[in-house]
mmCIF file of C-alpha atoms in Angstrom:
data_model
loop_
_atom_site.group_PDB
_atom_site.id
_atom_site.type_symbol
_atom_site.label_atom_id
_atom_site.label_comp_id
_atom_site.label_asym_id
_atom_site.label_seq_id
_atom_site.Cartn_x
_atom_site.Cartn_y
_atom_site.Cartn_z
ATOM 1 C CA MET A 1 141.162 64.054 220.241
ATOM 2 C CA THR A 2 143.139 61.082 218.811
ATOM 3 C CA LYS A 3 146.545 61.721 217.309
ATOM 4 C CA VAL A 4 147.339 59.947 213.563
ATOM 5 C CA VAL A 5 150.934 59.892 212.491
ATOM 6 C CA VAL A 6 151.000 58.854 208.501
ATOM 7 C CA ILE A 7 154.813 58.414 206.517
ATOM 8 C CA GLY A 8 155.199 59.772 203.892
ATOM 9 C CA GLY A 9 154.169 62.694 201.711
ATOM 10 C CA GLY A 10 153.463 60.940 198.206
ATOM 11 C CA PHE A 11 149.970 60.267 197.088
ATOM 12 C CA GLY A 12 148.950 57.457 199.231
ATOM 13 C CA GLY A 13 150.501 59.524 202.521
ATOM 14 C CA LEU A 14 147.945 62.627 201.662
ATOM 15 C CA SER A 15 145.530 60.974 201.117
ATOM 16 C CA ALA A 16 145.824 59.776 204.544
ATOM 17 C CA ALA A 17 146.707 62.549 205.679
ATOM 18 C CA ILE A 18 143.519 64.441 204.477
ATOM 19 C CA GLU A 19 140.903 61.593 205.031
ATOM 20 C CA LEU A 20 142.443 61.510 208.625
ATOM 21 C CA ALA A 21 142.140 64.522 209.391
ATOM 22 C CA ASN A 22 138.451 64.856 207.643
ATOM 23 C CA LYS A 23 137.157 62.029 210.216
ATOM 24 C CA GLY A 24 138.221 64.436 213.071
ATOM 25 C CA PHE A 25 142.064 62.944 214.129
ATOM 26 C CA GLU A 26 145.144 65.553 214.374
ATOM 27 C CA VAL A 27 147.006 64.494 212.229
ATOM 28 C CA ASP A 28 150.861 64.893 211.143
ATOM 29 C CA LEU A 29 152.751 64.070 208.074
ATOM 30 C CA LEU A 30 155.969 63.129 207.867
ATOM 31 C CA ASP A 31 158.110 62.860 204.766
ATOM 32 C CA PRO A 32 162.579 63.592 204.112
ATOM 33 C CA GLU A 33 162.129 65.776 201.771
ATOM 34 C CA SER A 34 161.253 68.710 202.572
ATOM 35 C CA GLU A 35 158.597 69.890 199.810
ATOM 36 C CA LEU A 36 155.649 67.098 199.324
ATOM 37 C CA GLY A 37 154.280 65.328 197.098
ATOM 38 C CA GLY A 38 156.747 62.131 196.678
ATOM 39 C CA LYS A 39 157.001 61.385 193.099
ATOM 40 C CA VAL A 40 154.874 64.559 191.671
ATOM 41 C CA ALA A 41 157.476 66.601 193.318
ATOM 42 C CA ARG A 42 159.753 68.669 191.537
ATOM 43 C CA ILE A 43 163.305 68.818 191.381
ATOM 44 C CA GLU A 44 165.875 71.605 190.565
ATOM 45 C CA ASP A 45 169.261 71.301 188.727
ATOM 46 C CA SER A 46 171.784 73.610 190.167
ATOM 47 C CA ASP A 47 171.056 75.472 186.599
ATOM 48 C CA GLY A 48 167.505 76.649 187.781
ATOM 49 C CA ASN A 49 166.456 73.799 186.187
ATOM 50 C CA SER A 50 163.042 72.618 187.051
ATOM 51 C CA PHE A 51 161.867 69.194 186.644
ATOM 52 C CA ASP A 52 158.705 67.073 187.365
ATOM 53 C CA CYS A 53 159.748 63.410 189.240
ATOM 54 C CA GLY A 54 156.484 61.931 187.659
ATOM 55 C CA PRO A 55 154.050 60.338 186.801
ATOM 56 C CA THR A 56 153.411 60.015 183.766
ATOM 57 C CA VAL A 57 149.963 59.541 183.565
ATOM 58 C CA VAL A 58 147.623 60.190 186.496
ATOM 59 C CA THR A 59 144.923 57.920 186.323
ATOM 60 C CA LEU A 60 140.835 57.676 188.580
ATOM 61 C CA LYS A 61 140.852 61.636 188.545
ATOM 62 C CA ASP A 62 137.900 61.357 189.807
ATOM 63 C CA VAL A 63 139.526 59.135 193.588
ATOM 64 C CA PHE A 64 141.179 63.160 193.797
ATOM 65 C CA SER A 65 138.419 64.892 192.405
ATOM 66 C CA ASN A 66 135.792 63.276 195.426
ATOM 67 C CA LEU A 67 138.943 63.938 198.276
ATOM 68 C CA PHE A 68 138.710 67.503 197.633
ATOM 69 C CA THR A 69 135.309 67.510 197.619
ATOM 70 C CA LYS A 70 135.566 66.085 200.995
ATOM 71 C CA SER A 71 137.487 68.868 202.194
ATOM 72 C CA ASN A 72 135.045 70.758 200.731
ATOM 73 C CA GLU A 73 137.544 71.947 197.559
ATOM 74 C CA ASN A 74 137.290 72.468 194.206
ATOM 75 C CA ILE A 75 139.804 70.227 192.566
ATOM 76 C CA ASP A 76 139.422 72.937 189.700
ATOM 77 C CA GLU A 77 141.490 75.176 190.766
ATOM 78 C CA TYR A 78 144.498 73.590 192.226
ATOM 79 C CA VAL A 79 145.088 71.025 189.438
ATOM 80 C CA LYS A 80 144.951 71.507 185.780
ATOM 81 C CA PHE A 81 144.254 67.650 183.867
ATOM 82 C CA ASN A 82 144.709 67.549 180.092
ATOM 83 C CA LYS A 83 143.575 64.091 178.896
ATOM 84 C CA LEU A 84 146.231 62.722 175.978
ATOM 85 C CA ASP A 85 146.295 60.526 173.317
ATOM 86 C CA ILE A 86 149.782 59.840 173.772
ATOM 87 C CA ILE A 87 150.148 58.834 177.500
ATOM 88 C CA ALA A 88 153.324 57.431 177.220
ATOM 89 C CA ARG A 89 156.454 57.508 174.608
ATOM 90 C CA HIS A 90 158.681 54.960 174.639
ATOM 91 C CA ALA A 91 162.484 54.906 173.283
ATOM 92 C CA TRP A 92 165.383 52.831 172.164
ATOM 93 C CA SER A 93 167.172 55.199 169.433
ATOM 94 C CA SER A 94 166.198 58.377 167.812
ATOM 95 C CA ASP A 95 164.742 56.039 165.239
ATOM 96 C CA GLU A 96 163.522 53.309 167.108
ATOM 97 C CA THR A 97 160.109 54.117 169.821
ATOM 98 C CA LEU A 98 157.097 52.588 170.627
ATOM 99 C CA ASP A 99 153.949 55.488 171.903
ATOM 100 C CA LEU A 100 150.867 53.954 174.118
ATOM 101 C CA PHE A 101 147.953 56.076 173.558
ATOM 102 C CA SER A 102 144.496 56.494 176.181
ATOM 103 C CA ASP A 103 142.760 55.394 173.984
ATOM 104 C CA PRO A 104 143.544 50.902 173.516
ATOM 105 C CA GLN A 105 143.341 50.120 170.350
ATOM 106 C CA LYS A 106 145.415 52.795 169.102
ATOM 107 C CA SER A 107 147.822 51.035 171.470
ATOM 108 C CA PHE A 108 147.108 47.748 170.275
ATOM 109 C CA GLU A 109 147.701 49.194 166.144
ATOM 110 C CA ALA A 110 151.390 50.909 167.736
ATOM 111 C CA VAL A 111 152.089 47.415 169.591
ATOM 112 C CA ALA A 112 151.475 45.080 166.682
ATOM 113 C CA LYS A 113 153.183 47.719 164.173
ATOM 114 C CA PHE A 114 155.998 47.863 167.408
ATOM 115 C CA ALA A 115 156.562 44.087 167.413
ATOM 116 C CA GLY A 116 153.983 42.433 165.591
ATOM 117 C CA ILE A 117 149.966 40.976 165.961
ATOM 118 C CA THR A 118 151.398 38.840 168.861
ATOM 119 C CA GLU A 119 152.945 41.312 170.966
ATOM 120 C CA ALA A 120 149.791 43.407 170.313
ATOM 121 C CA LYS A 121 147.294 40.573 171.193
ATOM 122 C CA LYS A 122 149.739 39.133 175.078
ATOM 123 C CA LEU A 123 148.807 43.713 175.440
ATOM 124 C CA SER A 124 144.970 43.182 174.866
ATOM 125 C CA ARG A 125 144.903 39.905 177.523
ATOM 126 C CA VAL A 126 146.778 42.363 180.138
ATOM 127 C CA PHE A 127 144.662 45.188 179.219
ATOM 128 C CA LYS A 128 141.528 42.846 179.427
ATOM 129 C CA ILE A 129 143.270 41.110 182.367
ATOM 130 C CA GLY A 130 143.368 45.261 184.655
ATOM 131 C CA SER A 131 140.321 45.877 183.417
ATOM 132 C CA ARG A 132 138.339 42.682 185.097
ATOM 133 C CA THR A 133 141.131 43.607 188.147
ATOM 134 C CA PHE A 134 139.704 47.380 188.712
ATOM 135 C CA HIS A 135 136.334 46.534 187.913
ATOM 136 C CA SER A 136 137.021 43.764 191.547
ATOM 137 C CA ILE A 137 138.734 45.806 193.898
ATOM 138 C CA ARG A 138 137.194 49.751 192.578
ATOM 139 C CA LYS A 139 135.233 50.505 194.975
ATOM 140 C CA ASN A 140 138.385 50.646 197.773
ATOM 141 C CA LEU A 141 140.349 52.597 195.395
ATOM 142 C CA TYR A 142 137.639 55.299 195.845
ATOM 143 C CA GLU A 143 136.919 54.849 199.382
ATOM 144 C CA MET A 144 139.756 54.336 202.614
ATOM 145 C CA PRO A 145 137.742 51.920 204.308
ATOM 146 C CA GLU A 146 136.949 52.664 207.520
ATOM 147 C CA THR A 147 138.930 52.764 210.461
ATOM 148 C CA ARG A 148 138.720 49.749 213.251
ATOM 149 C CA ASN A 149 139.610 49.902 216.918
ATOM 150 C CA VAL A 150 140.135 53.080 216.763
ATOM 151 C CA GLU A 151 138.483 56.082 218.651
ATOM 152 C CA ASN A 152 138.118 59.142 218.197
ATOM 153 C CA ASP A 153 137.538 61.385 221.255
#
């Protein structure tokens, strides 16, 4: 069996390790932290309070669901996803905040109210560019490229 070392235990490293193991490779996963998860790990302060390090938003749930399915597991038994209306709240002071929404139109309206229509139109252009980019690379986001030039004995 061919041995592979994956460095980093965040979303990317964990996903790569699972995909490779599912393809029959022996995988060692290395991470400098005592708990895996990268940005999704929790930290605890000296008073015992725990904090999620991130991410604020998990996009592309299907990517994770497919990874679990390939491993003969049900993601819903491990992870609870909640669709949120407000996906980010930016605060500059107690009375100056900007909420961004899962609905792009609501985000457009919030930015228009906060910074003006010109800035909201810029945001709409960013959304359109992001959408085109996503759809052009979607296949690579959903499927790990086949390993090439590596034989698994």
